[in-house]
Amino acid sequence: MIELRRSEDGEAAEPSRAPYLDDEAENGEDDFGGERVGEAGIPLLSAASERTPQPALARHRETTPIYRRRSTLLAAICAVAVLVVLSGLAAVKTGLADGPSRNFQLLQRRVVAKLKNGERLRIGIVGGSISAMPNAYGDHLVEWLNRNWPARDGSQHEVINMAIPGSESGVASICLGSFFRYSPSRDAEPPIDLLLVEFAYNDNGILPGSEGETDFTISRTSNYERIFRSALSWPIPAMVIELVSYSGDVRRPPLRNSFLSSSGYSHALVAQHYSVPVIDFAQTMYSWPQLDDLAGFYVDKGIHLSQPGHILTASLIARELILQLSIGTNASSSVIDLSKVHPDNSGPSWPHVAAWSAQPFAPTPEAPSPDAPLSPLPPARWQYGPMRQWECLSSQINHTKAALENSAVVQDGWEMMIDQSDGGRTRSKSRPGFTANSTDSHLVYDLDGRGTQGPTALLYRRSWRESADALVWLDQDKSADGAKRPSGPSCPESPVRLHGTWTTPTTQMVLDEICGGDSSWTSKADSQKPTYLHVVTVEPDREEKEGKYFKSYGFAVAG
């Protein structure tokens, strides 16, 4: 018989012959009037049956064109629909492929264009102790720029180094604007043209698999995403510096490359999402042919760089800049015409480095149009909560520490100090803060009128170690009565309980929004009165991590 089959998606397919097997089929007959059917159900027609179709078969043949016309029509409709969908997807894909990333656009506009025009370049750095070392890679990079791409007005290229020894990426992700004294709502122009981000070792305290826990609202992926989104919205471009190379002691082989088990893998995922170049010192070390040379790039077991290590890192950054310059100067060819790149260049290694950066086996990307609007940022993938531009007063930022201490108008049981609670001697030196060692300790920050203008948050320590909790709220009364009986408007209506501990095996500075700045608070608060942020330590409500220690690094208000 003829069977009109349907495909898996329910659309009609071409009619096909299907065997109808019954008791008679054993004798080689079927319902086609005695036709013999083979093993696969294919009719075995005799010469006579080919010349004279049986009546039943003839009736089926008369109806077959109807099915075929219908199935052909359905197939045509499906084909048109598929073509429309595919063409739409192709258009979207082409649009995405043709549209340059915002970071690529900004590298060309804020870095390449300035160097080609002989303008001064300002490079900002956020990172840990490696970046903060004397005569570090940033200084060597500026020296290279001044030698090879001098500013025409005689000024010097500048590095603004805001690296903090022992700090993870969480501080910069929250307080990036405060690091460079910049507020998009207040300042017309960002103070830097390029941001270098280096938290390779310090972010390693966040173990793989710990990110994304329900109580872990700060992670290295979400931190890097906030850094990139903040910088790109200013707008300035970014580059990532990855310095983790080997696990263990570089002075005692055998060595193991630890990139995939380090923060480098997480950083690279976010960098790829935002088209941010990764300057991979780790890869250079991994591919270094002479094992005996490796220890010379460090001053210790394989973390802090020696001068040769810093110089090599600066050279790797310079290579990326040369690639960007080659794209912006001679984009129509995959081979760099050195005469068009910089005719006055006198760097002895320029031809070799330029040729290395040209990637001759692949076409050089075309430079984006300088007049095209900036591409939109890709959707956020890792950050938690709303993306805000915070203005911080933090004990971890040198130029805000004094203002933070002056804002602490009540310090009942609190002391500004450096202790060993934040992960050891090295990291603790970079983490001064207001510390309490007993419950019912009361700390009050005077927000200087800013608390009635928008969201307010507390910067504080969370750790796997035993800690106290804290009740936190805003009001316009210095006393601690608001913890139980508010005498006036407060935000929120009841204090927020913050936990000093979490299950993640690390200690970090985190931010928790205390007051969202909604109208229920701003309409009742008196803008002529000072606004206070209260922190009162209390016993933890979780027995497994009971303690009396709590630490605040300051506060932040949304700009």
XYZ file of C-alpha atoms in Angstrom:
559
model
C 0.000 0.000 0.000
C 0.953 3.649 -0.269
C 1.782 5.311 3.060
C 2.095 9.078 3.428
C 4.853 9.310 6.051
C 5.433 12.286 8.266
C 8.828 13.559 9.247
C 9.880 14.000 12.853
C 8.796 17.637 12.807
C 5.317 16.698 11.599
C 5.694 17.862 8.000
C 4.501 15.664 5.161
C 7.215 13.795 3.323
C 7.248 12.032 -0.031
C 4.843 9.032 -0.121
C 6.622 5.732 0.137
C 5.729 2.104 -0.308
C 5.436 0.077 2.860
C 5.004 -3.676 2.965
C 1.779 -4.943 4.379
C 2.743 -8.281 5.804
C 0.144 -10.822 6.813
C -0.246 -14.563 6.605
C -0.321 -14.400 2.837
C 2.954 -12.619 2.670
C 4.702 -15.851 3.405
C 3.544 -17.019 -0.023
C 4.988 -13.948 -1.690
C 1.670 -12.134 -2.076
C 0.525 -8.785 -0.695
C -2.465 -6.487 -0.960
C -1.279 -5.172 -4.339
C -3.126 -8.042 -5.938
C -0.573 -10.781 -5.817
C 2.668 -8.838 -6.284
C 5.685 -10.496 -4.823
C 7.402 -8.470 -2.134
C 11.105 -8.748 -1.428
C 12.838 -8.736 1.927
C 12.933 -4.963 2.024
C 9.278 -4.607 1.132
C 10.033 -3.685 -2.500
C 7.467 -5.135 -4.959
C 8.977 -7.710 -7.264
C 7.030 -7.018 -10.454
C 6.764 -9.583 -13.174
C 6.761 -8.606 -16.829
C 3.004 -9.162 -16.971
C 2.316 -6.981 -13.987
C 4.442 -4.216 -15.501
C 2.372 -4.347 -18.691
C -1.034 -4.701 -17.033
C -1.422 -3.101 -13.663
C -3.851 -4.742 -11.278
C -6.976 -2.726 -10.436
C -5.994 -2.076 -6.831
C -2.558 -0.871 -7.851
C -4.067 1.321 -10.531
C -6.321 3.027 -8.006
C -3.321 3.773 -5.819
C -1.438 5.171 -8.774
C -4.332 7.463 -9.562
C -4.334 8.907 -6.054
C -0.558 9.148 -5.706
C -0.202 12.445 -7.678
C -2.607 14.103 -5.229
C -0.415 13.134 -2.299
C 2.643 14.146 -4.229
C 1.214 17.543 -5.101
C 0.292 18.151 -1.483
C 3.633 16.971 -0.158
C 5.462 18.983 -2.804
C 3.534 22.087 -1.790
C 4.277 21.479 1.890
C 7.920 20.826 1.105
C 8.100 24.063 -0.876
C 6.550 26.009 1.997
C 9.004 24.424 4.429
C 11.918 25.174 2.136
C 10.925 28.830 1.870
C 10.544 29.062 5.655
C 13.921 27.453 6.224
C 15.545 29.823 3.741
C 13.982 32.819 5.469
C 15.202 31.640 8.886
C 18.684 30.805 7.619
C 19.000 34.107 5.806
C 17.931 35.908 8.959
C 20.469 34.018 11.037
C 23.114 34.687 8.418
C 22.286 38.373 8.515
C 22.547 38.410 12.299
C 25.800 36.462 12.184
C 27.177 38.711 9.478
C 26.170 41.777 11.416
C 27.902 40.469 14.527
C 30.976 39.512 12.564
C 31.070 42.820 10.691
C 30.482 44.921 13.780
C 33.766 45.444 15.655
C 33.812 45.023 19.404
C 33.758 48.179 21.487
C 37.133 47.326 23.022
C 38.687 46.988 19.549
C 37.166 50.323 18.516
C 38.512 52.037 21.625
C 41.989 50.554 21.232
C 42.116 52.164 17.808
C 40.579 55.493 18.858
C 42.150 56.130 22.249
C 45.505 54.359 21.874
C 46.474 53.960 18.220
C 45.144 57.349 17.108
C 46.954 59.163 19.924
C 50.261 57.453 19.229
C 49.997 58.126 15.486
C 49.154 61.780 16.147
C 52.031 62.213 18.573
C 49.792 62.752 21.600
C 50.535 61.817 25.197
C 49.164 58.440 26.312
C 47.997 57.794 29.875
C 47.974 54.164 30.983
C 46.147 53.081 34.135
C 47.018 49.926 36.053
C 44.966 48.026 38.623
C 46.447 44.914 40.139
C 48.324 43.360 43.029
C 51.817 43.468 44.440
C 53.556 42.460 41.185
C 52.183 45.530 39.417
C 52.974 47.699 42.447
C 56.678 46.755 42.558
C 59.260 49.517 41.974
C 60.304 49.885 38.347
C 57.613 47.412 37.284
C 56.425 46.527 33.776
C 54.329 49.697 33.518
C 57.418 51.863 33.899
C 59.306 49.876 31.254
C 56.322 50.110 28.895
C 56.222 53.901 29.229
C 59.971 54.029 28.609
C 59.442 52.078 25.361
C 56.608 54.394 24.319
C 58.642 57.529 25.012
C 61.514 56.152 22.942
C 59.537 54.856 19.974
C 56.371 57.002 19.948
C 57.318 60.317 21.563
C 54.689 62.999 22.071
C 55.186 65.937 19.716
C 54.738 68.553 22.432
C 57.642 67.103 24.400
C 55.480 65.685 27.193
C 56.045 62.179 28.506
C 53.687 59.238 28.293
C 52.385 58.460 31.761
C 51.482 55.411 33.834
C 48.964 55.897 36.658
C 49.609 52.866 38.829
C 46.784 52.107 41.271
C 47.908 48.559 42.060
C 47.452 47.512 45.706
C 49.607 44.696 47.108
C 47.519 41.727 48.184
C 44.268 42.974 46.639
C 41.924 40.814 44.620
C 39.900 42.071 41.689
C 36.887 42.770 43.915
C 38.201 46.153 45.056
C 38.781 47.448 41.530
C 35.497 46.021 40.277
C 33.562 48.076 42.816
C 35.724 51.192 43.123
C 37.324 51.561 39.682
C 36.194 55.167 39.306
C 37.490 56.079 42.757
C 40.868 54.548 41.935
C 41.340 57.144 39.193
C 39.220 59.918 40.773
C 36.744 59.708 37.922
C 32.973 59.924 37.821
C 31.191 59.659 34.441
C 28.387 61.884 35.709
C 30.807 64.575 36.877
C 33.844 64.481 34.579
C 33.795 65.058 30.834
C 36.854 62.963 29.982
C 38.344 59.795 31.538
C 41.770 60.356 33.131
C 43.333 57.370 31.337
C 43.399 56.084 27.749
C 44.109 52.397 28.425
C 43.489 50.153 31.437
C 45.810 47.241 32.270
C 44.257 44.683 34.639
C 46.453 42.261 36.622
C 45.078 40.121 39.437
C 46.510 36.803 38.316
C 47.875 35.549 41.622
C 45.647 37.228 44.170
C 42.462 35.988 42.526
C 43.803 32.460 42.978
C 42.471 32.550 46.513
C 39.066 31.892 44.948
C 39.163 28.194 44.266
C 37.733 26.798 41.004
C 34.234 25.522 41.670
C 33.605 28.010 44.466
C 32.337 30.719 42.147
C 28.636 31.091 41.767
C 27.716 29.816 45.228
C 24.588 31.422 46.563
C 26.479 33.218 49.324
C 29.384 34.169 47.081
C 28.256 37.313 45.335
C 31.764 38.363 44.369
C 33.802 36.104 42.130
C 36.725 36.635 39.813
C 34.528 36.260 36.730
C 31.909 38.754 37.888
C 34.684 41.042 39.165
C 36.394 41.143 35.784
C 33.072 41.660 34.054
C 32.341 44.703 36.229
C 35.829 46.084 35.551
C 35.430 45.678 31.789
C 31.906 47.048 31.670
C 32.881 50.061 33.779
C 35.934 50.855 31.663
C 34.159 50.330 28.345
C 31.280 52.556 29.447
C 33.611 55.472 30.318
C 34.729 54.679 27.521
C 38.313 53.351 27.556
C 39.777 50.038 26.326
C 41.345 47.348 28.483
C 44.011 44.652 28.347
C 44.518 41.746 30.743
C 47.963 40.848 32.098
C 48.200 37.184 33.152
C 51.337 36.414 35.152
C 50.584 33.011 36.709
C 53.024 30.602 35.095
C 53.868 27.574 37.214
C 52.578 25.893 40.309
C 55.145 24.948 42.895
C 58.611 26.443 43.198
C 60.188 27.566 39.940
C 63.612 26.945 41.497
C 62.856 23.267 42.100
C 61.725 21.334 39.013
C 59.724 19.531 37.809
C 57.300 22.336 37.044
C 53.628 22.172 36.150
C 51.815 24.737 34.073
C 48.837 25.800 36.169
C 46.949 28.153 33.866
C 43.780 26.048 33.652
C 43.600 25.600 37.420
C 44.403 29.239 38.134
C 42.454 32.451 37.815
C 43.853 32.831 34.304
C 41.215 30.543 32.836
C 38.372 32.509 34.440
C 39.884 35.826 33.402
C 40.319 34.587 29.832
C 36.643 33.584 29.600
C 35.514 37.098 30.477
C 38.185 38.717 28.306
C 37.020 36.672 25.328
C 33.417 37.760 25.897
C 34.465 41.436 25.717
C 37.231 41.021 23.074
C 39.893 42.132 25.537
C 43.459 41.073 24.605
C 45.202 38.800 27.114
C 48.935 39.414 27.554
C 49.929 35.906 28.562
C 53.231 35.866 30.411
C 52.326 32.354 31.541
C 52.338 31.051 27.981
C 55.737 32.609 27.371
C 57.156 30.879 30.435
C 55.520 27.587 29.501
C 57.080 27.702 26.030
C 60.504 28.882 27.223
C 63.054 26.337 25.966
C 65.759 26.717 28.638
C 64.624 25.497 32.043
C 67.614 27.041 33.801
C 66.562 30.524 32.646
C 63.167 30.518 34.339
C 64.252 31.270 37.898
C 65.929 34.451 36.662
C 62.562 35.984 35.786
C 61.514 35.967 39.461
C 62.806 37.240 42.779
C 61.183 34.382 44.688
C 59.778 30.911 44.034
C 57.867 32.032 40.960
C 55.416 34.804 41.851
C 57.048 38.246 41.991
C 58.934 39.251 38.876
C 62.562 40.296 38.721
C 63.656 43.125 36.444
C 64.092 40.709 33.498
C 60.559 39.459 34.211
C 59.095 42.964 34.228
C 60.991 43.876 31.061
C 59.699 40.753 29.319
C 56.131 41.565 30.402
C 56.482 45.111 29.050
C 57.765 43.673 25.776
C 54.711 41.416 25.466
C 52.401 44.406 26.013
C 54.401 46.382 23.440
C 53.901 43.583 20.916
C 50.144 43.815 21.341
C 50.317 47.581 20.870
C 52.381 47.082 17.719
C 49.740 44.732 16.340
C 47.043 47.309 17.049
C 49.194 49.983 15.397
C 49.716 47.812 12.328
C 45.962 47.311 12.011
C 45.231 51.008 12.371
C 47.940 52.089 9.947
C 47.927 49.556 7.128
C 44.709 47.604 7.483
C 44.341 46.624 3.841
C 47.276 44.229 3.864
C 48.358 41.330 6.018
C 51.966 42.405 5.476
C 53.076 45.517 7.347
C 54.592 48.306 5.300
C 57.064 49.620 7.848
C 57.427 52.925 6.025
C 53.768 53.641 6.738
C 53.816 52.616 10.349
C 56.149 55.199 11.798
C 58.837 56.740 9.591
C 60.731 58.242 12.544
C 60.874 55.020 14.525
C 64.358 54.134 15.696
C 63.675 51.048 17.764
C 66.281 48.425 16.785
C 63.897 45.499 17.276
C 60.973 47.054 15.423
C 61.143 45.056 12.142
C 61.397 41.734 13.955
C 58.631 42.485 16.439
C 56.373 44.013 13.788
C 56.754 40.979 11.561
C 56.026 38.699 14.505
C 52.858 40.652 15.282
C 51.594 40.794 11.710
C 50.308 37.207 11.778
C 51.077 36.713 8.063
C 49.146 33.441 7.826
C 45.830 35.173 8.482
C 44.421 38.433 7.121
C 44.988 41.364 9.422
C 41.644 42.605 10.808
C 40.378 45.784 9.241
C 40.503 48.893 11.371
C 37.033 50.075 12.431
C 35.796 53.378 11.078
C 36.695 56.222 13.455
C 33.351 57.876 12.723
C 31.162 54.837 13.405
C 29.181 54.818 16.647
C 30.569 52.660 19.424
C 29.245 49.118 19.354
C 26.965 48.141 22.234
C 28.365 46.048 25.049
C 27.555 42.340 24.887
C 25.012 41.065 27.415
C 26.353 40.592 30.934
C 27.049 36.951 31.767
C 28.591 36.758 35.238
C 27.817 39.836 37.310
C 25.365 39.725 40.182
C 22.788 42.451 40.654
C 22.577 45.860 38.986
C 25.608 47.451 37.372
C 26.306 50.685 39.229
C 29.076 53.268 39.136
C 30.177 53.403 42.772
C 32.115 56.197 44.434
C 34.106 54.662 47.286
C 35.702 55.876 50.467
C 37.868 52.868 51.253
C 40.760 52.123 53.556
C 42.338 50.172 50.673
C 42.615 53.243 48.415
C 45.413 55.501 49.613
C 43.891 58.815 48.540
C 40.496 58.049 50.168
C 41.742 56.537 53.448
C 42.063 59.861 55.294
C 38.584 60.978 54.226
C 37.168 57.648 55.396
C 38.751 58.027 58.837
C 37.340 61.549 59.125
C 33.867 60.279 58.215
C 33.822 57.814 61.145
C 32.084 60.054 63.696
C 31.346 57.197 66.130
C 33.862 54.407 66.844
C 32.472 52.629 69.897
C 34.506 49.390 70.046
C 36.039 49.924 66.594
C 39.629 50.731 65.648
C 41.358 51.528 62.355
C 44.088 48.909 62.219
C 46.077 46.368 60.225
C 45.883 42.814 61.521
C 46.600 39.271 60.434
C 42.991 38.285 59.793
C 43.038 38.894 56.055
C 45.173 36.054 54.810
C 48.619 36.561 56.276
C 51.213 39.245 56.747
C 51.616 40.253 53.091
C 47.947 40.744 52.304
C 47.056 42.248 55.660
C 49.439 45.148 55.094
C 47.260 46.247 52.199
C 44.021 45.804 54.098
C 43.688 48.345 56.870
C 40.135 48.824 58.031
C 37.834 49.554 60.942
C 37.915 46.435 63.110
C 35.712 45.261 65.982
C 36.433 42.308 68.286
C 33.237 42.256 70.316
C 29.510 42.343 69.769
C 27.457 45.529 70.312
C 30.296 47.597 68.827
C 28.908 50.660 67.049
C 30.490 52.351 64.002
C 28.924 55.382 62.301
C 29.970 56.887 58.965
C 28.840 60.433 58.175
C 27.869 60.279 54.489
C 28.134 64.063 54.126
C 24.708 64.417 52.540
C 25.264 61.745 49.899
C 23.057 59.142 51.531
C 19.847 60.841 50.426
C 20.809 61.006 46.751
C 21.033 57.360 45.697
C 21.985 53.804 46.625
C 24.450 53.288 49.483
C 26.537 50.192 50.234
C 28.929 48.919 52.902
C 32.394 47.596 52.050
C 33.314 44.857 54.512
C 35.222 41.629 55.031
C 33.793 38.161 54.496
C 35.836 35.106 55.318
C 35.768 31.393 55.946
C 37.066 32.250 59.421
C 34.831 32.776 62.447
C 33.275 36.224 62.406
C 30.439 38.226 63.869
C 27.409 39.471 61.974
C 26.442 43.131 61.705
C 23.205 45.088 61.572
C 23.496 47.938 59.069
C 21.133 50.785 58.197
C 20.907 54.487 57.256
C 19.177 57.217 59.223
C 19.733 60.777 60.436
C 20.405 59.991 64.097
C 23.909 59.248 65.447
C 22.693 56.921 68.186
C 22.383 53.177 67.813
C 18.688 53.278 68.715
C 17.780 52.687 65.087
C 18.830 49.070 65.439
C 15.681 48.494 67.509
C 13.473 51.606 67.510
C 14.030 54.087 64.650
C 13.202 57.619 65.796
C 12.804 58.911 62.252
C 13.058 57.833 58.632
C 15.518 55.023 57.987
C 16.614 52.946 55.037
C 15.701 50.172 54.974
C 12.863 50.194 57.486
C 14.568 47.356 59.380
C 18.371 46.929 59.576
C 20.085 44.575 57.158
C 21.940 41.633 58.718
C 25.313 41.040 57.065
C 27.226 37.820 57.673
C 30.941 38.055 58.300
C 31.455 34.455 57.211
C 30.724 32.338 54.180
C 31.511 28.804 53.082
C 33.929 29.859 50.347
C 37.529 29.197 51.509
C 38.838 32.730 51.018
C 38.800 36.174 52.620
C 37.688 39.131 50.509
C 36.338 42.639 50.520
C 32.722 42.549 49.396
C 30.004 45.119 48.833
C 26.416 44.848 50.006
C 23.838 47.435 49.038
C 22.133 48.669 52.198
C 19.785 51.326 50.847
C 18.461 51.362 47.300
C 17.740 55.098 47.429
C 14.081 54.726 46.521
C 11.485 57.433 47.052
C 10.194 55.946 50.315
C 13.503 57.046 51.857
C 14.524 60.099 49.850
C 11.105 61.752 50.196
C 11.208 61.482 54.003
C 14.886 62.199 54.695
C 15.817 65.818 55.381
C 18.433 66.842 52.820
C 19.629 69.589 55.200
C 20.589 67.074 57.891
C 23.579 64.714 57.845
C 22.925 61.106 56.914
C 24.608 58.303 58.838
C 25.517 54.746 57.939
C 25.417 52.560 61.083
C 27.220 49.251 61.672
C 26.477 47.349 64.908
C 28.088 43.949 65.517
C 25.866 41.120 66.762
C 26.133 37.413 67.475
C 26.017 35.299 64.297
C 22.764 33.546 63.520
C 24.682 30.548 62.153
C 26.212 28.308 64.825
C 28.913 26.747 62.666
C 30.865 30.011 62.332
C 30.317 31.888 65.582
C 32.757 34.723 66.241
C 33.080 38.308 67.443
C 35.326 39.776 64.730
C 34.026 42.130 62.044
C 35.846 44.470 59.673
C 34.653 47.346 57.489
C 36.739 48.788 54.670
C 34.472 51.785 54.140
C 31.367 52.571 52.137
C 30.243 53.390 48.613
C 27.525 55.575 47.136
C 26.239 55.230 43.599
C 27.394 58.029 41.320
